[in-house]
Amino acid sequence: MTVEEATQLLQAEFGLTVTGEDPKRVDPLHLVATGPNEQWVEVARFVKERLGCRYFVHLTAVDWKADGFEVVCRLENLEAGLGLTLKTRLGTGTSCPSLTGLFRGADWMERECYDLFGIRFEGHPDLRRILLDQDWQGFPLRKDYAVDTAHEPYR
Amino acid sequence: MADAQARKVIEMGYGGNERLIMNMGPQHPASHGIFRMILTLEGETVVAVDSVIGYLHRCHEKLAETLTYVQYPSIASKTDYVAAMTSELAYVMAAERIGGIEVPTRAQYLRVLVAELQRIASHCLWLGTWCLDMGGALGGGATVFLYCFREREMVLDLFEALTGARLLYGFHQVGGTRYDVPAEWAERCRQTVNHIEKRLDEYESLLEGNTIFLVRTQGVGVISKEVALEVGISGPLIRGSGIPYDIRRHEPYSSYKDFTFDVPVWESGDCYGRYKVRMREFRESIRIVRQVLDGLPEGPVSSRPGVKSVGQVKLPKGEAYARVEGPRGEVGCYLVSDGTTKPYRMKWRGASFSNLAVLPWIVPGHKIADVVAILGSIDPVFGEVDR
């Protein structure tokens, strides 16, 4: 699987544009593709099965303030040396389909993302806070959450 | 009547049909940090495990958004605090990728040198504590533990002479390293690795001839290739499951391509396989350390030697994912820059976090005592799990 093949397949199947992480330089281990939220699971399944990216690296999100949240997931094909960062914008909402049906590693990563960003992963079997207390108020990695926000004393 | 009731109680207790929920942790000597496992038991067999993490959460990712590229590297060492050199390196590499910042060859070599010494120190800690967990059968309780700590201290002494700190270094900076090696240090380093290399044979002869060690590790906690990939485990765990994934070879960074070394792989996927991989990694690290010391070029140690003020490094807009092969696996840093002196977003991909997530897939079916052996073979550091 080369960069050209991967680019062509994703273009033909979903109409996605694949670029380098740095637009000026295309590195096969650091490709980026942004897809629509509705097709998030389909794209990930395609990348896993057809592009051979079976290694789950990480999943996280970025808060772009007025532009909403962006979920970021990195998958890798270890044999071919192909690393792809998938992205999707959530628009005004906080809901994203879950990848737990495809990757077991998505379980904890999505829980962490929910914990710190408040993004609801639809279809996750056990979506509860993982790092913070279950009764924590607010989502710390959102940009509107001030660093010095007071919290309840620990019990 | 009384007899019949008593018999009933006994039947329920030993019938094997009842389940018991047991807490292991948060304060448990085998967890090497604060970690709670809620085990569901049938007799002594674990049927389900729910991991509770986050006791050490400091929200490094939020903290990084408030600190500049000059300030944060020394804080990065607090994520994986027993391998501080590697987490610092991941962060500064991400920043260098975004900014296209050159790193002088001498600095690249020094980065490799400290990363490999760190791997030796970290594996010493792993071996010692793991053998301590598995109890007195292994050479009389604390023997291996104390041996390993003795050798680890030697490496920490080297780091102290280099940076002034024993555990949390602040050695790396964007553009290079902060310190150069002091006089006579290289010779001391050579003596230390020679000494440790001899000791490794001693450890192996203590353990590999020990039937109890073999019984407790062979066939215990087997991770299949499919689970390894899907969960995203890395480092000695994935190589112990037969997948030759090592970032130093997969995506060579910091002049690793200049050195000759092997990537140890073991097919079995059990605790013993992970042990074998790590023991061979000790020797590969020593091999690399010697090559670095032999070939260390002259020159500056940083392309930005004058970086003193906290706002002096400013990166263009962009994003990068940089990863290094830490002692526990892929330590990744996903950095998004908005063109200022501080990151817009920073994500730690902690190797221990992903490695620990494999527990629910391998622990069920084992006895409680095996949980300790499996946890030790995963070698999690909770500073990195919780961040």
Coordinates of C-alpha atoms in Angstrom, one line a residue:
Chain A
M1 CA 0.0 0.0 0.0
T2 CA 1.6 3.2 -1.1
V3 CA 0.5 6.8 -0.5
E4 CA -0.8 7.1 -4.1
E5 CA -2.9 4.0 -3.8
A6 CA -4.3 5.1 -0.4
T7 CA -5.1 8.5 -1.7
Q8 CA -6.8 7.1 -4.8
L9 CA -8.9 4.6 -2.8
L10 CA -10.1 7.2 -0.3
Q11 CA -10.8 9.7 -3.1
A12 CA -12.8 7.1 -5.1
E13 CA -14.7 5.6 -2.2
F14 CA -15.5 8.7 -0.1
G15 CA -14.2 11.7 -2.0
L16 CA -11.7 12.5 0.7
T17 CA -8.6 14.5 0.1
V18 CA -5.4 13.1 1.6
T19 CA -2.6 15.6 2.4
G20 CA 0.5 15.5 4.5
E21 CA 0.5 16.6 8.0
D22 CA 2.6 19.5 6.8
P23 CA 0.9 20.5 3.5
K24 CA 4.3 21.2 1.9
R25 CA 5.8 17.8 2.5
V26 CA 4.0 14.4 2.1
D27 CA 5.3 11.9 4.6
P28 CA 3.7 8.4 4.2
L29 CA 3.7 8.0 8.0
H30 CA 2.0 11.3 8.6
L31 CA -1.0 11.6 6.3
V32 CA -4.2 13.5 7.1
A33 CA -7.7 13.1 5.8
T34 CA -10.8 14.9 7.0
G35 CA -14.2 13.2 6.5
P36 CA -17.8 14.0 7.4
N37 CA -19.1 13.0 10.8
E38 CA -21.8 10.7 9.4
Q39 CA -19.3 8.5 7.6
W40 CA -16.8 8.4 10.5
V41 CA -17.2 4.7 11.2
E42 CA -17.4 3.7 7.5
V43 CA -14.2 5.6 6.7
A44 CA -12.4 4.1 9.7
R45 CA -13.6 0.6 8.7
F46 CA -12.4 1.2 5.1
V47 CA -9.0 2.4 6.4
K48 CA -8.7 -0.6 8.6
E49 CA -9.8 -3.3 6.2
R50 CA -8.8 -1.9 2.8
L51 CA -5.7 0.2 3.6
G52 CA -4.5 -2.3 6.2
C53 CA -4.3 0.3 9.0
R54 CA -5.0 -2.2 11.8
Y55 CA -2.9 -0.5 14.5
F56 CA -4.8 1.9 16.7
V57 CA -2.5 4.7 17.8
H58 CA -4.7 7.3 19.5
L59 CA -7.9 9.2 19.5
T60 CA -8.5 12.7 20.7
A61 CA -10.2 16.0 20.0
V62 CA -9.4 19.6 19.4
D63 CA -11.7 22.4 20.6
W64 CA -11.8 25.1 17.8
K65 CA -14.1 27.4 19.9
A66 CA -16.7 28.8 17.5
D67 CA -16.0 26.2 14.8
G68 CA -16.9 23.4 17.1
F69 CA -15.0 20.2 18.0
E70 CA -12.8 18.1 15.8
V71 CA -12.2 14.5 16.6
V72 CA -8.8 13.1 15.6
C73 CA -7.9 9.5 15.3
R74 CA -4.6 8.1 14.1
L75 CA -4.3 4.6 12.5
E76 CA -1.3 2.9 11.1
N77 CA -0.4 0.1 8.8
L78 CA 2.8 -1.2 10.4
E79 CA 3.9 -3.5 7.5
A80 CA 3.6 -0.9 4.8
G81 CA 4.6 2.1 6.8
L82 CA 1.5 4.1 6.3
G83 CA 0.2 6.3 9.0
L84 CA -3.1 8.1 8.6
T85 CA -4.7 10.7 10.9
L86 CA -8.5 10.8 10.3
K87 CA -10.4 13.9 11.3
T88 CA -14.0 14.9 11.5
R89 CA -15.8 18.1 12.5
L90 CA -18.7 17.8 14.8
G91 CA -20.3 21.1 13.8
T92 CA -22.3 22.7 16.6
G93 CA -23.0 19.4 18.4
T94 CA -21.0 17.2 20.7
S95 CA -21.9 13.8 19.3
C96 CA -19.7 11.5 17.3
P97 CA -20.1 7.8 16.3
S98 CA -18.0 5.4 18.3
L99 CA -15.1 3.3 16.9
T100 CA -15.3 0.7 19.7
G101 CA -16.8 -1.8 17.2
L102 CA -13.7 -1.6 15.1
F103 CA -10.8 -1.1 17.6
R104 CA -10.7 -2.3 21.1
G105 CA -8.3 0.5 22.0
A106 CA -11.0 3.1 21.2
D107 CA -12.7 2.1 24.4
W108 CA -10.4 3.9 26.8
M109 CA -9.4 6.6 24.3
E110 CA -13.1 7.6 23.7
R111 CA -13.8 7.5 27.4
E112 CA -10.9 9.9 28.0
C113 CA -12.1 12.2 25.2
Y114 CA -15.6 12.2 26.8
D115 CA -14.1 12.8 30.2
L116 CA -12.1 15.9 29.1
F117 CA -14.1 17.3 26.2
G118 CA -17.6 16.1 26.8
I119 CA -18.0 14.5 23.4
R120 CA -20.6 11.8 23.4
F121 CA -19.5 8.7 21.4
E122 CA -22.7 7.1 20.2
G123 CA -22.5 3.4 20.5
H124 CA -19.8 3.2 23.1
P125 CA -20.7 0.4 25.5
D126 CA -19.5 2.0 28.7
L127 CA -19.2 5.8 28.3
R128 CA -18.2 7.2 31.7
R129 CA -15.4 9.3 33.0
I130 CA -12.1 7.6 33.2
L131 CA -9.5 10.0 34.6
L132 CA -11.7 12.4 36.6
D133 CA -14.2 11.6 39.4
Q134 CA -17.6 10.5 38.2
D135 CA -19.2 13.6 39.8
W136 CA -16.8 16.1 38.3
Q137 CA -18.5 19.2 36.9
G138 CA -17.5 20.4 33.4
F139 CA -15.0 19.3 30.8
P140 CA -11.4 20.6 31.5
L141 CA -10.0 20.6 28.0
R142 CA -12.7 22.8 26.5
K143 CA -11.4 26.2 25.8
D144 CA -14.1 27.9 27.9
Y145 CA -12.9 26.0 31.0
A146 CA -10.5 28.2 32.8
V147 CA -7.4 26.6 34.3
D148 CA -8.2 28.0 37.7
T149 CA -11.8 26.8 37.8
A150 CA -12.7 25.9 41.4
H151 CA -13.7 22.4 42.1
E152 CA -15.4 20.6 45.0
P153 CA -12.9 19.4 47.6
Y154 CA -12.0 15.7 47.4
R155 CA -13.8 13.3 49.6
Chain B
M1 CA -32.1 -29.0 61.3
A2 CA -29.0 -27.1 62.3
D3 CA -26.9 -29.6 60.5
A4 CA -28.9 -29.2 57.2
Q5 CA -28.4 -25.4 57.4
A6 CA -24.7 -25.7 58.0
R7 CA -24.3 -28.0 55.0
K8 CA -26.2 -25.6 52.8
V9 CA -23.8 -22.8 53.7
I10 CA -20.8 -25.0 52.8
E11 CA -22.3 -26.0 49.5
M12 CA -22.8 -22.4 48.5
G13 CA -19.3 -21.4 49.6
Y14 CA -17.5 -24.1 47.6
G15 CA -19.9 -24.8 44.8
G16 CA -18.2 -22.5 42.4
N17 CA -21.3 -20.8 41.4
E18 CA -21.0 -17.6 43.4
R19 CA -19.1 -14.6 42.4
L20 CA -17.1 -12.3 44.6
I21 CA -16.2 -8.7 43.8
M22 CA -12.8 -7.8 45.0
N23 CA -10.9 -4.6 45.0
M24 CA -7.2 -4.8 44.2
G25 CA -5.8 -1.4 45.0
P26 CA -5.8 1.6 44.9
Q27 CA -3.0 1.1 47.4
H28 CA -1.5 -2.2 46.4
P29 CA 2.2 -3.0 46.5
A30 CA 2.1 -4.6 43.1
S31 CA 0.6 -1.7 41.2
H32 CA 3.7 0.6 41.6
G33 CA 1.5 3.6 41.7
I34 CA -2.1 4.2 42.5
F35 CA -4.3 1.9 40.5
R36 CA -7.4 0.1 41.4
M37 CA -8.7 -3.1 39.7
I38 CA -12.2 -4.2 40.5
L39 CA -11.9 -8.0 40.0
T40 CA -14.9 -10.3 39.7
L41 CA -13.9 -13.7 41.0
E42 CA -15.2 -17.2 40.7
G43 CA -13.2 -19.0 43.4
E44 CA -9.7 -17.8 42.7
T45 CA -10.3 -17.3 39.0
V46 CA -10.8 -13.8 37.6
V47 CA -13.8 -13.6 35.3
A48 CA -13.9 -9.8 34.8
V49 CA -11.7 -6.8 35.5
D50 CA -12.7 -3.1 35.6
S51 CA -9.6 -0.8 35.8
V52 CA -10.0 2.4 37.7
I53 CA -7.3 5.0 36.8
G54 CA -6.9 8.7 37.1
Y55 CA -5.7 8.9 40.7
L56 CA -2.6 10.7 39.5
H57 CA -4.3 12.9 36.9
R58 CA -2.9 16.4 36.7
C59 CA -4.3 17.3 33.2
H60 CA -0.9 17.8 31.6
E61 CA -2.7 18.6 28.3
K62 CA -4.4 21.7 29.8
L63 CA -1.2 22.7 31.6
A64 CA 0.7 22.5 28.3
E65 CA -1.7 25.0 26.7
T66 CA -0.7 27.5 29.4
L67 CA 3.0 27.1 29.2
T68 CA 5.4 28.1 26.4
Y69 CA 7.5 25.7 24.2
V70 CA 10.5 26.7 26.4
Q71 CA 8.8 26.1 29.7
Y72 CA 7.0 22.8 29.1
P73 CA 9.7 20.3 28.3
S74 CA 10.8 20.1 31.9
I75 CA 7.2 19.5 32.9
A76 CA 6.9 16.8 30.3
S77 CA 9.3 14.7 32.3
K78 CA 6.7 14.4 35.0
T79 CA 4.4 12.2 32.8
D80 CA 6.6 9.1 32.7
Y81 CA 8.7 9.9 35.7
V82 CA 10.9 6.8 35.5
A83 CA 11.8 7.5 31.9
A84 CA 11.7 11.3 31.9
M85 CA 14.2 11.6 29.0
T86 CA 11.8 10.1 26.5
S87 CA 8.7 12.1 27.2
E88 CA 10.7 15.3 27.0
L89 CA 12.1 14.2 23.7
A90 CA 8.7 13.5 22.2
Y91 CA 7.5 17.0 23.0
V92 CA 10.5 18.9 21.7
M93 CA 10.4 16.7 18.6
A94 CA 6.8 17.6 17.9
A95 CA 7.7 21.3 18.2
E96 CA 10.7 20.9 15.9
R97 CA 8.6 19.1 13.3
I98 CA 6.1 22.0 13.2
G99 CA 8.8 24.7 13.1
G100 CA 11.1 22.8 10.8
I101 CA 13.9 23.4 13.4
E102 CA 17.3 21.8 12.7
V103 CA 19.0 19.8 15.4
P104 CA 22.8 19.6 15.3
T105 CA 24.3 16.1 14.9
R106 CA 26.0 16.2 18.3
A107 CA 22.7 17.0 20.0
Q108 CA 21.0 14.2 18.1
Y109 CA 23.7 11.7 19.3
L110 CA 23.3 13.0 22.8
R111 CA 19.6 12.5 22.6
V112 CA 20.1 8.9 21.6
L113 CA 22.7 8.4 24.3
V114 CA 20.4 9.5 27.1
A115 CA 17.4 7.7 25.7
E116 CA 19.3 4.4 25.7
L117 CA 20.7 5.0 29.2
Q118 CA 17.2 5.8 30.3
R119 CA 16.0 2.6 28.8
I120 CA 18.6 0.6 30.8
A121 CA 17.6 2.4 34.0
S122 CA 13.9 1.9 33.4
H123 CA 14.2 -1.8 32.6
C124 CA 16.3 -2.2 35.7
L125 CA 13.4 -0.8 37.7
W126 CA 10.9 -3.0 35.9
L127 CA 12.9 -6.2 36.4
G128 CA 13.5 -5.5 40.1
T129 CA 10.0 -4.6 41.0
W130 CA 8.4 -7.4 38.9
C131 CA 10.5 -10.0 40.6
L132 CA 9.7 -8.5 44.0
D133 CA 6.0 -8.8 43.1
M134 CA 6.3 -12.4 42.3
G135 CA 7.7 -13.1 45.7
G136 CA 10.2 -15.0 47.6
A137 CA 10.6 -17.8 45.1
L138 CA 12.9 -15.7 43.0
G139 CA 16.2 -15.7 44.7
G140 CA 15.0 -15.0 48.2
G141 CA 12.5 -12.2 47.9
A142 CA 14.2 -8.9 47.5
T143 CA 17.5 -10.2 45.9
V144 CA 16.8 -9.3 42.3
F145 CA 15.1 -6.1 43.4
L146 CA 18.2 -4.9 45.3
Y147 CA 20.6 -6.0 42.5
C148 CA 18.6 -4.1 39.9
F149 CA 18.4 -1.0 42.1
R150 CA 22.1 -1.1 42.6
E151 CA 22.7 -1.0 38.8
R152 CA 20.0 1.6 38.3
E153 CA 21.7 3.9 40.8
M154 CA 24.8 3.9 38.6
V155 CA 22.9 5.2 35.6
L156 CA 21.2 7.8 37.7
D157 CA 24.6 8.9 38.9
L158 CA 25.6 9.4 35.3
F159 CA 22.4 11.5 34.7
E160 CA 23.1 13.5 37.9
A161 CA 26.6 14.4 36.6
L162 CA 25.1 15.3 33.2
T163 CA 22.1 17.4 34.2
G164 CA 22.2 17.9 38.0
A165 CA 19.1 15.9 38.5
R166 CA 18.5 12.2 39.2
L167 CA 15.0 11.6 37.9
L168 CA 13.4 14.6 36.2
Y169 CA 16.0 16.2 34.0
G170 CA 14.9 19.0 31.7
F171 CA 17.7 17.9 29.4
H172 CA 16.0 18.5 26.0
Q173 CA 15.0 21.8 24.6
V174 CA 13.6 22.8 21.2
G175 CA 16.6 22.8 18.9
G176 CA 18.9 20.5 20.8
T177 CA 19.9 19.7 24.3
R178 CA 20.5 22.0 27.2
Y179 CA 23.7 20.4 28.5
D180 CA 26.9 18.9 27.0
V181 CA 28.7 16.0 28.5
P182 CA 31.2 17.0 31.2
A183 CA 34.9 16.0 31.2
E184 CA 35.6 12.3 32.0
W185 CA 31.9 11.5 31.7
A186 CA 32.2 9.3 28.6
E187 CA 34.8 7.1 30.3
R188 CA 32.6 6.7 33.3
C189 CA 29.6 5.9 31.1
R190 CA 31.6 3.2 29.4
Q191 CA 32.6 1.6 32.7
T192 CA 29.0 1.7 33.8
V193 CA 27.6 -0.1 30.8
N194 CA 30.4 -2.7 30.9
H195 CA 29.5 -3.3 34.5
I196 CA 25.8 -3.6 33.8
E197 CA 26.4 -6.0 30.9
K198 CA 28.2 -8.4 33.2
R199 CA 25.4 -8.2 35.8
L200 CA 22.8 -9.1 33.2
D201 CA 24.2 -12.6 32.9
E202 CA 23.8 -12.8 36.6
Y203 CA 20.2 -11.8 36.6
E204 CA 19.4 -14.3 33.8
S205 CA 21.1 -17.2 35.5
L206 CA 19.2 -16.4 38.6
L207 CA 15.8 -16.3 36.8
E208 CA 15.9 -18.6 33.8
G209 CA 17.1 -21.6 35.8
N210 CA 14.3 -21.1 38.3
T211 CA 11.4 -23.4 37.8
I212 CA 9.0 -21.3 39.8
F213 CA 9.8 -18.2 37.7
L214 CA 9.2 -20.1 34.5
V215 CA 5.9 -21.6 35.7
R216 CA 4.7 -18.2 36.8
T217 CA 5.5 -16.5 33.5
Q218 CA 5.3 -19.0 30.7
G219 CA 1.8 -19.2 29.1
V220 CA 0.5 -16.5 31.5
G221 CA -1.1 -13.4 30.1
V222 CA -0.9 -14.2 26.4
I223 CA -1.6 -11.3 24.1
S224 CA -2.5 -12.3 20.5
K225 CA -1.4 -10.3 17.6
E226 CA -4.9 -9.2 16.7
V227 CA -5.5 -7.8 20.3
A228 CA -2.1 -6.2 20.3
L229 CA -2.9 -4.2 17.1
E230 CA -6.5 -3.3 17.9
V231 CA -5.7 -2.1 21.4
G232 CA -2.6 -0.3 20.2
I233 CA -0.1 -1.7 22.7
S234 CA 3.5 -0.9 21.9
G235 CA 7.1 -1.4 23.0
P236 CA 8.2 -4.7 24.6
L237 CA 4.6 -5.8 24.8
I238 CA 3.9 -5.8 21.1
R239 CA 7.4 -7.2 20.3
G240 CA 6.8 -9.9 22.9
S241 CA 3.7 -10.8 20.8
G242 CA 5.7 -11.3 17.6
I243 CA 5.2 -8.0 15.9
P244 CA 8.5 -6.3 15.1
Y245 CA 7.3 -2.8 15.7
D246 CA 10.0 -0.5 17.0
I247 CA 9.9 3.2 16.2
R248 CA 13.6 3.4 16.2
R249 CA 13.5 1.2 13.1
H250 CA 10.0 2.0 11.8
E251 CA 10.5 5.8 11.6
P252 CA 14.2 6.5 12.7
Y253 CA 14.5 9.8 14.5
S254 CA 17.4 11.6 16.0
S255 CA 20.1 9.8 14.0
Y256 CA 19.1 6.2 15.0
K257 CA 19.8 5.2 11.4
D258 CA 23.5 5.7 12.1
F259 CA 23.6 2.9 14.6
T260 CA 23.5 -0.9 14.3
F261 CA 21.1 -2.7 16.6
D262 CA 18.6 -5.5 16.5
V263 CA 15.0 -5.3 17.3
P264 CA 14.3 -8.2 19.7
V265 CA 11.1 -10.1 19.0
W266 CA 9.6 -13.1 20.8
E267 CA 6.6 -15.0 19.4
S268 CA 4.9 -16.4 22.5
G269 CA 3.1 -13.2 23.7
D270 CA 3.2 -14.3 27.4
C271 CA 4.9 -12.7 30.4
Y272 CA 8.0 -14.7 29.6
G273 CA 8.1 -13.4 26.1
R274 CA 8.0 -9.8 27.4
Y275 CA 10.7 -10.7 29.8
K276 CA 12.9 -12.1 27.1
V277 CA 12.4 -9.0 24.9
R278 CA 13.3 -6.6 27.6
M279 CA 16.4 -8.6 28.6
R280 CA 17.7 -8.5 25.0
E281 CA 16.8 -4.8 24.8
F282 CA 19.2 -4.2 27.7
R283 CA 22.0 -5.5 25.6
E284 CA 20.9 -3.6 22.4
S285 CA 20.8 -0.4 24.4
I286 CA 24.3 -1.0 25.7
R287 CA 25.4 -1.6 22.1
I288 CA 24.0 1.7 21.0
V289 CA 25.5 3.6 23.9
R290 CA 28.9 2.3 22.9
Q291 CA 28.4 3.3 19.3
V292 CA 27.3 6.8 20.3
L293 CA 30.3 7.3 22.6
D294 CA 32.6 6.1 19.8
G295 CA 31.1 8.3 17.2
L296 CA 30.1 11.4 19.1
P297 CA 30.9 14.3 16.7
E298 CA 32.1 17.7 17.8
G299 CA 29.9 20.7 17.4
P300 CA 27.2 22.7 19.1
V301 CA 24.5 20.9 21.2
S302 CA 21.7 23.2 20.2
S303 CA 20.7 25.2 17.2
R304 CA 19.2 27.8 19.6
P305 CA 21.8 28.0 22.3
G306 CA 20.7 31.3 23.6
V307 CA 17.1 30.3 24.5
K308 CA 16.7 31.8 27.9
S309 CA 13.5 33.8 27.9
V310 CA 10.3 31.8 28.1
G311 CA 8.7 33.4 25.0
Q312 CA 11.6 33.0 22.7
V313 CA 10.4 30.0 20.6
K314 CA 7.5 30.8 18.4
L315 CA 6.2 28.2 16.0
P316 CA 4.2 28.7 12.8
K317 CA 0.6 27.5 12.5
G318 CA 0.5 23.7 12.0
E319 CA 0.3 20.4 13.6
A320 CA 2.5 17.4 14.1
Y321 CA 2.5 14.0 15.7
A322 CA 6.0 13.0 16.9
R323 CA 6.7 9.8 18.7
V324 CA 9.7 8.1 20.2
E325 CA 10.4 4.6 21.4
G326 CA 10.3 4.9 25.1
P327 CA 11.1 2.0 27.5
R328 CA 7.4 1.2 27.6
G329 CA 6.6 1.8 23.9
E330 CA 5.3 4.5 21.7
V331 CA 5.3 7.8 23.5
G332 CA 3.5 10.2 21.2
C333 CA 2.9 13.9 21.3
Y334 CA 0.2 15.4 19.0
L335 CA 0.8 19.1 18.9
V336 CA -1.4 21.8 17.3
S337 CA 0.2 25.2 17.0
D338 CA -1.7 28.4 16.3
G339 CA 1.3 30.6 15.6
T340 CA 2.0 31.8 19.2
T341 CA 4.5 30.8 21.8
K342 CA 2.2 28.3 23.4
P343 CA 0.6 25.2 21.9
Y344 CA -3.1 25.4 21.0
R345 CA -3.6 21.8 21.9
M346 CA -1.3 19.1 23.0
K347 CA -2.2 15.4 23.4
W348 CA 0.0 12.8 25.1
R349 CA -0.3 9.3 23.7
G350 CA 1.1 7.6 26.8
A351 CA 2.5 4.2 26.1
S352 CA 1.4 3.0 29.5
F353 CA -2.2 4.1 28.9
S354 CA -2.6 2.1 25.8
N355 CA -0.6 -0.9 27.2
L356 CA -2.8 -1.0 30.3
A357 CA -6.0 -0.9 28.3
V358 CA -5.1 -4.5 27.2
L359 CA -5.8 -5.8 30.8
P360 CA -9.6 -6.6 30.3
W361 CA -8.6 -8.7 27.2
I362 CA -6.0 -10.9 28.8
V363 CA -6.7 -11.1 32.6
P364 CA -10.0 -13.1 32.6
G365 CA -9.4 -16.8 33.1
H366 CA -6.3 -16.3 35.2
K367 CA -5.8 -16.8 39.0
I368 CA -5.5 -13.7 41.2
A369 CA -1.8 -14.4 41.7
D370 CA -1.3 -14.3 38.0
V371 CA -2.8 -10.8 37.8
V372 CA 0.2 -9.5 39.7
A373 CA 2.6 -11.2 37.3
I374 CA 0.7 -9.9 34.3
L375 CA 0.5 -6.3 35.7
G376 CA 4.3 -6.4 36.4
S377 CA 5.0 -7.6 32.9
I378 CA 3.1 -4.7 31.4
D379 CA 5.3 -2.3 33.4
P380 CA 2.8 0.6 33.6
V381 CA 3.9 3.9 35.1
F382 CA 0.9 5.7 36.4
G383 CA 2.3 9.1 35.9
E384 CA 2.0 8.3 32.2
V385 CA -1.3 6.5 32.4
D386 CA -3.1 9.4 34.2
R387 CA -1.0 12.3 32.9

